[in-house]
Short mmCIF file of N, CA and C and ligand atoms in Angstrom, two decimals:
data_model
loop_
_atom_site.label_atom_id
_atom_site.label_comp_id
_atom_site.label_asym_id
_atom_site.label_seq_id
_atom_site.Cartn_x
_atom_site.Cartn_y
_atom_site.Cartn_z
N MET A 27 -27.48 -20.16 -27.30
CA MET A 27 -26.36 -19.28 -26.95
C MET A 27 -25.23 -19.48 -27.97
N ASN A 28 -24.53 -18.43 -28.25
CA ASN A 28 -23.37 -18.49 -29.13
C ASN A 28 -22.35 -19.52 -28.59
N ASP A 29 -21.82 -20.36 -29.49
CA ASP A 29 -20.93 -21.46 -29.06
C ASP A 29 -19.70 -20.96 -28.30
N LYS A 30 -19.12 -19.87 -28.80
CA LYS A 30 -17.90 -19.36 -28.16
C LYS A 30 -18.20 -18.84 -26.74
N VAL A 31 -19.31 -18.12 -26.63
CA VAL A 31 -19.70 -17.57 -25.32
C VAL A 31 -19.97 -18.70 -24.34
N SER A 32 -20.70 -19.70 -24.80
CA SER A 32 -21.02 -20.85 -23.97
C SER A 32 -19.75 -21.58 -23.52
N ALA A 33 -18.81 -21.78 -24.46
CA ALA A 33 -17.57 -22.49 -24.14
C ALA A 33 -16.74 -21.70 -23.13
N LEU A 34 -16.68 -20.38 -23.32
CA LEU A 34 -15.89 -19.54 -22.39
C LEU A 34 -16.51 -19.56 -20.98
N LEU A 35 -17.83 -19.51 -20.91
CA LEU A 35 -18.50 -19.55 -19.60
C LEU A 35 -18.26 -20.91 -18.93
N ASN A 36 -18.31 -21.95 -19.76
CA ASN A 36 -18.06 -23.30 -19.23
C ASN A 36 -16.63 -23.41 -18.68
N GLU A 37 -15.67 -22.86 -19.41
CA GLU A 37 -14.27 -22.85 -18.92
C GLU A 37 -14.17 -22.06 -17.62
N GLN A 38 -14.94 -20.97 -17.57
CA GLN A 38 -14.86 -20.10 -16.39
C GLN A 38 -15.41 -20.80 -15.14
N VAL A 39 -16.37 -21.68 -15.31
CA VAL A 39 -16.87 -22.48 -14.17
C VAL A 39 -15.68 -23.20 -13.54
N ASN A 40 -14.88 -23.83 -14.40
CA ASN A 40 -13.70 -24.55 -13.91
C ASN A 40 -12.70 -23.61 -13.25
N LYS A 41 -12.50 -22.45 -13.87
CA LYS A 41 -11.50 -21.51 -13.35
C LYS A 41 -11.93 -20.92 -12.01
N GLU A 42 -13.23 -20.74 -11.82
CA GLU A 42 -13.70 -20.24 -10.52
C GLU A 42 -13.51 -21.31 -9.44
N PHE A 43 -13.75 -22.57 -9.80
CA PHE A 43 -13.47 -23.64 -8.82
C PHE A 43 -11.98 -23.71 -8.53
N TYR A 44 -11.15 -23.49 -9.56
CA TYR A 44 -9.70 -23.44 -9.31
C TYR A 44 -9.37 -22.31 -8.34
N SER A 45 -10.01 -21.14 -8.53
CA SER A 45 -9.78 -20.01 -7.63
C SER A 45 -10.12 -20.41 -6.19
N ALA A 46 -11.23 -21.13 -6.03
CA ALA A 46 -11.62 -21.59 -4.69
C ALA A 46 -10.52 -22.46 -4.10
N TYR A 47 -9.98 -23.33 -4.93
CA TYR A 47 -8.94 -24.27 -4.49
C TYR A 47 -7.66 -23.51 -4.13
N LEU A 48 -7.34 -22.50 -4.94
CA LEU A 48 -6.15 -21.68 -4.70
C LEU A 48 -6.29 -20.93 -3.36
N TYR A 49 -7.48 -20.36 -3.12
CA TYR A 49 -7.68 -19.61 -1.88
C TYR A 49 -7.72 -20.54 -0.67
N LEU A 50 -8.24 -21.74 -0.88
CA LEU A 50 -8.21 -22.70 0.23
C LEU A 50 -6.76 -23.05 0.58
N ASP A 51 -5.91 -23.10 -0.44
CA ASP A 51 -4.49 -23.38 -0.18
C ASP A 51 -3.83 -22.23 0.57
N MET A 52 -4.31 -21.02 0.33
CA MET A 52 -3.79 -19.86 1.07
C MET A 52 -4.24 -19.95 2.53
N ALA A 53 -5.50 -20.32 2.74
CA ALA A 53 -6.00 -20.54 4.11
C ALA A 53 -5.16 -21.63 4.79
N ASN A 54 -4.89 -22.65 4.04
CA ASN A 54 -4.07 -23.77 4.49
C ASN A 54 -2.69 -23.29 4.97
N PHE A 55 -2.08 -22.41 4.17
CA PHE A 55 -0.77 -21.84 4.51
C PHE A 55 -0.84 -21.06 5.81
N TYR A 56 -1.85 -20.17 5.92
CA TYR A 56 -1.94 -19.32 7.12
C TYR A 56 -2.31 -20.13 8.37
N THR A 57 -3.11 -21.16 8.19
CA THR A 57 -3.41 -22.03 9.34
C THR A 57 -2.12 -22.63 9.87
N GLY A 58 -1.27 -23.04 8.95
CA GLY A 58 0.03 -23.62 9.34
C GLY A 58 0.92 -22.62 10.05
N LYS A 59 0.69 -21.34 9.82
CA LYS A 59 1.49 -20.29 10.47
C LYS A 59 0.84 -19.81 11.78
N GLY A 60 -0.32 -20.36 12.12
CA GLY A 60 -1.01 -19.95 13.35
C GLY A 60 -1.82 -18.68 13.21
N LEU A 61 -2.04 -18.23 11.97
CA LEU A 61 -2.80 -17.00 11.74
C LEU A 61 -4.23 -17.37 11.32
N ASP A 62 -5.05 -17.67 12.32
CA ASP A 62 -6.40 -18.17 12.03
C ASP A 62 -7.30 -17.11 11.39
N GLY A 63 -7.03 -15.83 11.65
CA GLY A 63 -7.83 -14.77 11.04
C GLY A 63 -7.58 -14.68 9.54
N PHE A 64 -6.32 -14.74 9.16
CA PHE A 64 -5.98 -14.76 7.73
C PHE A 64 -6.60 -16.00 7.07
N ALA A 65 -6.51 -17.12 7.78
CA ALA A 65 -7.08 -18.37 7.25
C ALA A 65 -8.59 -18.21 7.05
N ASN A 66 -9.25 -17.61 8.03
CA ASN A 66 -10.70 -17.38 7.92
C ASN A 66 -11.02 -16.52 6.70
N TRP A 67 -10.24 -15.47 6.50
CA TRP A 67 -10.48 -14.57 5.38
C TRP A 67 -10.42 -15.34 4.06
N TYR A 68 -9.43 -16.21 3.92
CA TYR A 68 -9.27 -16.95 2.67
C TYR A 68 -10.25 -18.12 2.54
N GLU A 69 -10.68 -18.68 3.67
CA GLU A 69 -11.71 -19.72 3.59
C GLU A 69 -13.01 -19.12 3.04
N ILE A 70 -13.33 -17.91 3.50
CA ILE A 70 -14.53 -17.23 2.99
C ILE A 70 -14.35 -16.87 1.52
N GLN A 71 -13.14 -16.44 1.18
CA GLN A 71 -12.84 -16.14 -0.22
C GLN A 71 -13.08 -17.38 -1.10
N ALA A 72 -12.65 -18.52 -0.59
CA ALA A 72 -12.83 -19.79 -1.33
C ALA A 72 -14.32 -20.08 -1.52
N LYS A 73 -15.13 -19.81 -0.49
CA LYS A 73 -16.58 -20.03 -0.62
C LYS A 73 -17.17 -19.11 -1.69
N GLU A 74 -16.71 -17.87 -1.70
CA GLU A 74 -17.22 -16.92 -2.71
C GLU A 74 -16.89 -17.39 -4.13
N GLU A 75 -15.71 -17.97 -4.28
CA GLU A 75 -15.33 -18.46 -5.62
C GLU A 75 -16.23 -19.62 -6.05
N GLN A 76 -16.58 -20.46 -5.08
CA GLN A 76 -17.52 -21.55 -5.41
C GLN A 76 -18.87 -20.97 -5.83
N ASP A 77 -19.28 -19.89 -5.16
CA ASP A 77 -20.53 -19.21 -5.55
C ASP A 77 -20.43 -18.70 -6.99
N HIS A 78 -19.28 -18.10 -7.33
CA HIS A 78 -19.10 -17.59 -8.70
C HIS A 78 -19.27 -18.72 -9.71
N ALA A 79 -18.62 -19.86 -9.41
CA ALA A 79 -18.71 -21.02 -10.31
C ALA A 79 -20.16 -21.46 -10.45
N MET A 80 -20.87 -21.53 -9.33
CA MET A 80 -22.25 -22.03 -9.36
C MET A 80 -23.21 -21.07 -10.08
N LEU A 81 -22.92 -19.76 -9.96
CA LEU A 81 -23.75 -18.79 -10.68
C LEU A 81 -23.62 -19.02 -12.19
N MET A 82 -22.40 -19.25 -12.65
CA MET A 82 -22.18 -19.50 -14.08
C MET A 82 -22.79 -20.83 -14.52
N TYR A 83 -22.61 -21.83 -13.67
CA TYR A 83 -23.19 -23.16 -13.91
C TYR A 83 -24.71 -23.04 -14.07
N GLN A 84 -25.33 -22.33 -13.13
CA GLN A 84 -26.78 -22.17 -13.15
C GLN A 84 -27.24 -21.35 -14.36
N TYR A 85 -26.47 -20.31 -14.66
CA TYR A 85 -26.81 -19.45 -15.79
C TYR A 85 -26.79 -20.26 -17.10
N LEU A 86 -25.78 -21.10 -17.27
CA LEU A 86 -25.69 -21.94 -18.47
C LEU A 86 -26.91 -22.86 -18.54
N HIS A 87 -27.23 -23.51 -17.43
CA HIS A 87 -28.40 -24.41 -17.43
C HIS A 87 -29.69 -23.66 -17.70
N ASN A 88 -29.80 -22.47 -17.10
CA ASN A 88 -31.02 -21.67 -17.31
C ASN A 88 -31.23 -21.33 -18.78
N ASN A 89 -30.13 -21.32 -19.52
CA ASN A 89 -30.21 -20.97 -20.94
C ASN A 89 -30.13 -22.20 -21.85
N GLY A 90 -30.37 -23.37 -21.25
CA GLY A 90 -30.44 -24.60 -22.04
C GLY A 90 -29.11 -25.13 -22.51
N GLU A 91 -28.01 -24.65 -21.90
CA GLU A 91 -26.68 -25.10 -22.32
C GLU A 91 -26.23 -26.29 -21.47
N LYS A 92 -25.44 -27.16 -22.07
CA LYS A 92 -24.84 -28.28 -21.32
C LYS A 92 -23.59 -27.76 -20.60
N VAL A 93 -23.33 -28.29 -19.42
CA VAL A 93 -22.11 -27.92 -18.68
C VAL A 93 -21.22 -29.15 -18.60
N THR A 94 -19.95 -28.97 -18.92
CA THR A 94 -18.98 -30.06 -18.78
C THR A 94 -18.04 -29.72 -17.63
N LEU A 95 -17.97 -30.61 -16.66
CA LEU A 95 -17.07 -30.38 -15.51
C LEU A 95 -15.74 -31.06 -15.78
N GLU A 96 -14.69 -30.25 -15.82
CA GLU A 96 -13.35 -30.78 -16.08
C GLU A 96 -12.57 -30.89 -14.77
N ALA A 97 -11.39 -31.53 -14.85
CA ALA A 97 -10.52 -31.65 -13.66
C ALA A 97 -10.09 -30.26 -13.19
N ILE A 98 -10.03 -30.09 -11.89
CA ILE A 98 -9.56 -28.82 -11.32
C ILE A 98 -8.07 -28.96 -11.04
N ALA A 99 -7.30 -27.99 -11.56
CA ALA A 99 -5.84 -28.06 -11.43
C ALA A 99 -5.40 -27.93 -9.98
N LYS A 100 -4.24 -28.51 -9.69
CA LYS A 100 -3.63 -28.40 -8.36
C LYS A 100 -3.18 -26.95 -8.14
N PRO A 101 -3.42 -26.38 -6.96
CA PRO A 101 -2.90 -25.02 -6.71
C PRO A 101 -1.38 -25.03 -6.87
N ASP A 102 -0.86 -24.14 -7.72
CA ASP A 102 0.55 -24.25 -8.09
C ASP A 102 1.44 -23.16 -7.49
N LYS A 103 0.90 -22.39 -6.55
CA LYS A 103 1.72 -21.31 -5.97
C LYS A 103 2.50 -21.85 -4.76
N VAL A 104 3.72 -21.37 -4.61
CA VAL A 104 4.54 -21.74 -3.46
C VAL A 104 4.67 -20.50 -2.58
N PHE A 105 4.30 -20.63 -1.30
CA PHE A 105 4.32 -19.49 -0.39
C PHE A 105 5.46 -19.64 0.61
N GLY A 106 6.23 -18.56 0.75
CA GLY A 106 7.31 -18.53 1.73
C GLY A 106 6.98 -17.54 2.83
N THR A 107 6.87 -16.27 2.46
CA THR A 107 6.60 -15.23 3.45
C THR A 107 5.09 -15.03 3.64
N LEU A 108 4.74 -14.30 4.70
CA LEU A 108 3.32 -14.01 4.97
C LEU A 108 2.72 -13.13 3.88
N MET A 109 3.55 -12.39 3.18
CA MET A 109 3.07 -11.51 2.10
C MET A 109 2.78 -12.30 0.82
N ASP A 110 3.42 -13.44 0.64
CA ASP A 110 3.33 -14.16 -0.64
C ASP A 110 1.89 -14.46 -1.09
N PRO A 111 1.02 -15.01 -0.22
CA PRO A 111 -0.35 -15.29 -0.68
C PRO A 111 -1.10 -14.01 -1.05
N LEU A 112 -0.82 -12.92 -0.33
CA LEU A 112 -1.51 -11.66 -0.61
C LEU A 112 -1.15 -11.15 -2.01
N ALA A 113 0.15 -11.23 -2.32
CA ALA A 113 0.61 -10.78 -3.64
C ALA A 113 0.07 -11.71 -4.73
N ALA A 114 0.09 -13.01 -4.45
CA ALA A 114 -0.42 -13.99 -5.43
C ALA A 114 -1.92 -13.79 -5.64
N GLY A 115 -2.63 -13.42 -4.58
CA GLY A 115 -4.08 -13.19 -4.66
C GLY A 115 -4.40 -12.03 -5.59
N LEU A 116 -3.65 -10.95 -5.45
CA LEU A 116 -3.88 -9.79 -6.31
C LEU A 116 -3.58 -10.13 -7.77
N GLU A 117 -2.46 -10.80 -7.98
CA GLU A 117 -2.08 -11.20 -9.34
C GLU A 117 -3.17 -12.10 -9.94
N HIS A 118 -3.68 -13.01 -9.13
CA HIS A 118 -4.71 -13.94 -9.61
C HIS A 118 -6.01 -13.20 -9.95
N GLU A 119 -6.41 -12.26 -9.09
CA GLU A 119 -7.65 -11.53 -9.37
C GLU A 119 -7.53 -10.68 -10.64
N ARG A 120 -6.35 -10.13 -10.86
CA ARG A 120 -6.16 -9.36 -12.11
C ARG A 120 -6.30 -10.27 -13.32
N TYR A 121 -5.79 -11.49 -13.18
CA TYR A 121 -5.92 -12.49 -14.25
C TYR A 121 -7.40 -12.84 -14.47
N VAL A 122 -8.14 -13.04 -13.37
CA VAL A 122 -9.56 -13.38 -13.48
C VAL A 122 -10.33 -12.23 -14.14
N THR A 123 -9.98 -11.01 -13.78
CA THR A 123 -10.61 -9.84 -14.42
C THR A 123 -10.43 -9.91 -15.94
N SER A 124 -9.22 -10.28 -16.37
CA SER A 124 -8.97 -10.36 -17.81
C SER A 124 -9.81 -11.46 -18.45
N LEU A 125 -10.04 -12.56 -17.72
CA LEU A 125 -10.86 -13.65 -18.24
C LEU A 125 -12.32 -13.21 -18.39
N ILE A 126 -12.83 -12.52 -17.37
CA ILE A 126 -14.21 -12.04 -17.41
C ILE A 126 -14.37 -11.05 -18.56
N ASN A 127 -13.38 -10.17 -18.71
CA ASN A 127 -13.43 -9.19 -19.81
C ASN A 127 -13.48 -9.89 -21.17
N THR A 128 -12.74 -10.97 -21.31
CA THR A 128 -12.72 -11.71 -22.58
C THR A 128 -14.10 -12.31 -22.88
N ILE A 129 -14.75 -12.84 -21.84
CA ILE A 129 -16.09 -13.41 -22.05
C ILE A 129 -17.07 -12.29 -22.42
N TYR A 130 -16.93 -11.18 -21.73
CA TYR A 130 -17.80 -10.02 -21.98
C TYR A 130 -17.68 -9.57 -23.44
N GLU A 131 -16.43 -9.50 -23.89
CA GLU A 131 -16.15 -9.08 -25.27
C GLU A 131 -16.79 -10.04 -26.27
N ALA A 132 -16.66 -11.33 -26.00
CA ALA A 132 -17.24 -12.35 -26.89
C ALA A 132 -18.76 -12.22 -26.92
N ALA A 133 -19.36 -11.96 -25.75
CA ALA A 133 -20.82 -11.82 -25.67
C ALA A 133 -21.27 -10.58 -26.44
N GLN A 134 -20.49 -9.52 -26.32
CA GLN A 134 -20.82 -8.29 -27.07
C GLN A 134 -20.76 -8.53 -28.57
N GLU A 135 -19.70 -9.21 -29.00
CA GLU A 135 -19.54 -9.52 -30.43
C GLU A 135 -20.69 -10.34 -30.95
N ALA A 136 -21.19 -11.26 -30.10
CA ALA A 136 -22.30 -12.14 -30.49
C ALA A 136 -23.66 -11.48 -30.28
N LYS A 137 -23.63 -10.23 -29.84
CA LYS A 137 -24.87 -9.50 -29.50
C LYS A 137 -25.72 -10.30 -28.50
N ASP A 138 -25.03 -10.94 -27.58
CA ASP A 138 -25.70 -11.70 -26.53
C ASP A 138 -25.83 -10.78 -25.31
N PHE A 139 -26.84 -9.94 -25.35
CA PHE A 139 -26.97 -8.91 -24.31
C PHE A 139 -27.45 -9.47 -22.98
N ARG A 140 -28.09 -10.63 -23.02
CA ARG A 140 -28.47 -11.27 -21.76
C ARG A 140 -27.20 -11.65 -20.98
N THR A 141 -26.22 -12.15 -21.74
CA THR A 141 -24.98 -12.55 -21.06
C THR A 141 -24.16 -11.34 -20.62
N THR A 142 -24.14 -10.29 -21.42
CA THR A 142 -23.39 -9.10 -20.95
C THR A 142 -24.03 -8.57 -19.66
N GLN A 143 -25.37 -8.61 -19.62
CA GLN A 143 -26.03 -8.14 -18.40
C GLN A 143 -25.71 -9.05 -17.21
N PHE A 144 -25.70 -10.35 -17.46
CA PHE A 144 -25.30 -11.31 -16.41
C PHE A 144 -23.88 -11.01 -15.92
N LEU A 145 -23.00 -10.73 -16.88
CA LEU A 145 -21.58 -10.51 -16.53
C LEU A 145 -21.32 -9.16 -15.87
N ASP A 146 -22.27 -8.23 -15.99
CA ASP A 146 -22.08 -6.92 -15.34
C ASP A 146 -21.78 -7.10 -13.85
N TRP A 147 -22.47 -8.04 -13.22
CA TRP A 147 -22.25 -8.29 -11.79
C TRP A 147 -20.79 -8.72 -11.55
N PHE A 148 -20.29 -9.56 -12.45
CA PHE A 148 -18.92 -10.07 -12.29
C PHE A 148 -17.88 -8.98 -12.54
N ILE A 149 -18.19 -8.08 -13.47
CA ILE A 149 -17.27 -6.97 -13.75
C ILE A 149 -17.11 -6.13 -12.48
N LYS A 150 -18.24 -5.85 -11.83
CA LYS A 150 -18.22 -5.06 -10.60
C LYS A 150 -17.53 -5.84 -9.47
N GLU A 151 -17.87 -7.10 -9.39
CA GLU A 151 -17.29 -7.98 -8.35
C GLU A 151 -15.76 -8.01 -8.47
N GLN A 152 -15.25 -8.07 -9.71
CA GLN A 152 -13.80 -8.09 -9.91
C GLN A 152 -13.16 -6.81 -9.40
N GLY A 153 -13.85 -5.69 -9.58
CA GLY A 153 -13.33 -4.43 -9.03
C GLY A 153 -13.18 -4.54 -7.51
N GLU A 154 -14.18 -5.12 -6.87
CA GLU A 154 -14.13 -5.29 -5.40
C GLU A 154 -13.04 -6.27 -5.01
N GLU A 155 -12.92 -7.36 -5.76
CA GLU A 155 -11.93 -8.38 -5.43
C GLU A 155 -10.51 -7.81 -5.53
N GLU A 156 -10.27 -7.01 -6.57
CA GLU A 156 -8.94 -6.41 -6.72
C GLU A 156 -8.68 -5.41 -5.60
N LYS A 157 -9.70 -4.63 -5.26
CA LYS A 157 -9.53 -3.64 -4.18
C LYS A 157 -9.24 -4.34 -2.85
N ASN A 158 -10.01 -5.38 -2.55
CA ASN A 158 -9.78 -6.13 -1.31
C ASN A 158 -8.34 -6.65 -1.25
N SER A 159 -7.87 -7.18 -2.38
CA SER A 159 -6.51 -7.73 -2.43
C SER A 159 -5.48 -6.63 -2.20
N MET A 160 -5.70 -5.48 -2.81
CA MET A 160 -4.75 -4.36 -2.64
C MET A 160 -4.77 -3.85 -1.19
N ASP A 161 -5.97 -3.78 -0.61
CA ASP A 161 -6.08 -3.32 0.79
C ASP A 161 -5.32 -4.24 1.75
N LEU A 162 -5.43 -5.53 1.51
CA LEU A 162 -4.73 -6.49 2.38
C LEU A 162 -3.22 -6.29 2.28
N ILE A 163 -2.74 -6.07 1.07
CA ILE A 163 -1.30 -5.86 0.87
C ILE A 163 -0.85 -4.59 1.61
N THR A 164 -1.64 -3.53 1.47
CA THR A 164 -1.30 -2.27 2.15
C THR A 164 -1.23 -2.47 3.67
N LYS A 165 -2.22 -3.18 4.21
CA LYS A 165 -2.23 -3.41 5.65
C LYS A 165 -1.04 -4.24 6.10
N MET A 166 -0.71 -5.23 5.30
CA MET A 166 0.44 -6.08 5.66
C MET A 166 1.74 -5.27 5.58
N GLU A 167 1.84 -4.40 4.59
CA GLU A 167 3.04 -3.55 4.48
C GLU A 167 3.16 -2.63 5.70
N LEU A 168 2.01 -2.11 6.12
CA LEU A 168 2.02 -1.16 7.25
C LEU A 168 2.28 -1.86 8.59
N PHE A 169 1.62 -3.02 8.78
CA PHE A 169 1.56 -3.61 10.12
C PHE A 169 2.24 -4.97 10.27
N GLY A 170 2.59 -5.57 9.15
CA GLY A 170 3.04 -6.97 9.17
C GLY A 170 4.34 -7.23 9.92
N ASN A 171 5.17 -6.20 10.05
CA ASN A 171 6.48 -6.44 10.68
C ASN A 171 6.47 -6.26 12.19
N ASP A 172 5.33 -5.83 12.74
CA ASP A 172 5.24 -5.64 14.18
C ASP A 172 4.30 -6.72 14.75
N PRO A 173 4.79 -7.60 15.62
CA PRO A 173 3.97 -8.73 16.08
C PRO A 173 2.63 -8.31 16.69
N ARG A 174 2.63 -7.23 17.46
CA ARG A 174 1.37 -6.82 18.09
C ARG A 174 0.36 -6.33 17.05
N SER A 175 0.88 -5.58 16.07
CA SER A 175 0.00 -5.10 15.00
C SER A 175 -0.50 -6.26 14.14
N LEU A 176 0.37 -7.22 13.91
CA LEU A 176 -0.02 -8.40 13.12
C LEU A 176 -1.13 -9.17 13.85
N TYR A 177 -1.00 -9.24 15.17
CA TYR A 177 -2.01 -9.91 16.00
C TYR A 177 -3.38 -9.22 15.82
N LEU A 178 -3.36 -7.88 15.85
CA LEU A 178 -4.60 -7.11 15.69
C LEU A 178 -5.18 -7.27 14.28
N LEU A 179 -4.29 -7.28 13.29
CA LEU A 179 -4.74 -7.47 11.90
C LEU A 179 -5.36 -8.86 11.74
N ASN A 180 -4.72 -9.84 12.36
CA ASN A 180 -5.26 -11.20 12.31
C ASN A 180 -6.67 -11.24 12.93
N ASN A 181 -6.84 -10.52 14.04
CA ASN A 181 -8.17 -10.47 14.68
C ASN A 181 -9.20 -9.79 13.77
N GLU A 182 -8.76 -8.73 13.09
CA GLU A 182 -9.66 -8.04 12.17
C GLU A 182 -10.14 -9.01 11.07
N LEU A 183 -9.20 -9.78 10.53
CA LEU A 183 -9.57 -10.69 9.43
C LEU A 183 -10.39 -11.87 9.93
N ALA A 184 -10.26 -12.17 11.21
CA ALA A 184 -11.06 -13.25 11.81
C ALA A 184 -12.54 -12.88 11.85
N ALA A 185 -12.82 -11.57 11.79
CA ALA A 185 -14.21 -11.10 11.91
C ALA A 185 -14.97 -11.16 10.59
N ARG A 186 -14.27 -11.46 9.49
CA ARG A 186 -14.98 -11.51 8.20
C ARG A 186 -16.01 -12.64 8.22
N THR A 187 -17.22 -12.35 7.77
CA THR A 187 -18.25 -13.38 7.72
C THR A 187 -18.70 -13.59 6.27
N TYR A 188 -19.18 -14.79 6.02
CA TYR A 188 -19.64 -15.14 4.68
C TYR A 188 -21.06 -14.65 4.45
N SER A 189 -21.30 -14.11 3.28
CA SER A 189 -22.70 -13.88 2.90
C SER A 189 -22.87 -14.28 1.44
N ALA A 190 -24.02 -14.81 1.14
CA ALA A 190 -24.29 -15.31 -0.21
C ALA A 190 -24.26 -14.15 -1.21
N PRO A 191 -23.94 -14.42 -2.47
CA PRO A 191 -23.86 -13.34 -3.48
C PRO A 191 -25.20 -12.63 -3.66
N SER A 192 -25.10 -11.35 -3.99
CA SER A 192 -26.31 -10.53 -4.14
C SER A 192 -27.00 -10.78 -5.49
N LEU A 193 -26.31 -11.43 -6.40
CA LEU A 193 -26.87 -11.66 -7.75
C LEU A 193 -27.95 -12.75 -7.70
N VAL A 194 -29.11 -12.42 -8.21
CA VAL A 194 -30.19 -13.41 -8.28
C VAL A 194 -30.42 -13.73 -9.75
N LEU A 195 -30.41 -15.01 -10.09
CA LEU A 195 -30.58 -15.40 -11.50
C LEU A 195 -32.06 -15.55 -11.86
FE1 FEO B 25 -14.29 -15.27 -8.89
FE2 FEO B 25 -12.12 -13.85 -7.18
O1 FEO B 25 -13.15 -13.89 -8.72
#
């Protein structure tokens, strides 16, 4: 594999684990606020991020590349209002989209079409992740200021269930 592509994928393993840690901190925040549905939503989000990391980890190994596991940074966002994690989540997903795009570009430059095909799933996934983040913000804007509506929204988010990624390596 091209050295740059391999290094970027290796960095992304770390960044996906960081994403998991960031989302777990959001779940942590909502648990502290008594909003177990919001917490559930972000706990599942954290699991999905671990899946993303492991898919990249496995892909690198499948291609004979070494993986280096680095320290995972401390989640650095400070949350005050109930909207703060939602806004931070969207900002973070947009950042992750830019990271995936950068790896995709490097793979294209290296004519590494196996990796571009692997990353196609992530390109699509990022579209979903950004949409989910935007939808949550819209719902909070609409319903967040009314306690009864917030209660119902919390119940809706409590119903989210985890399912393993559809990508098979
Ligand atoms: Fe791994 Fe939320 O993107």
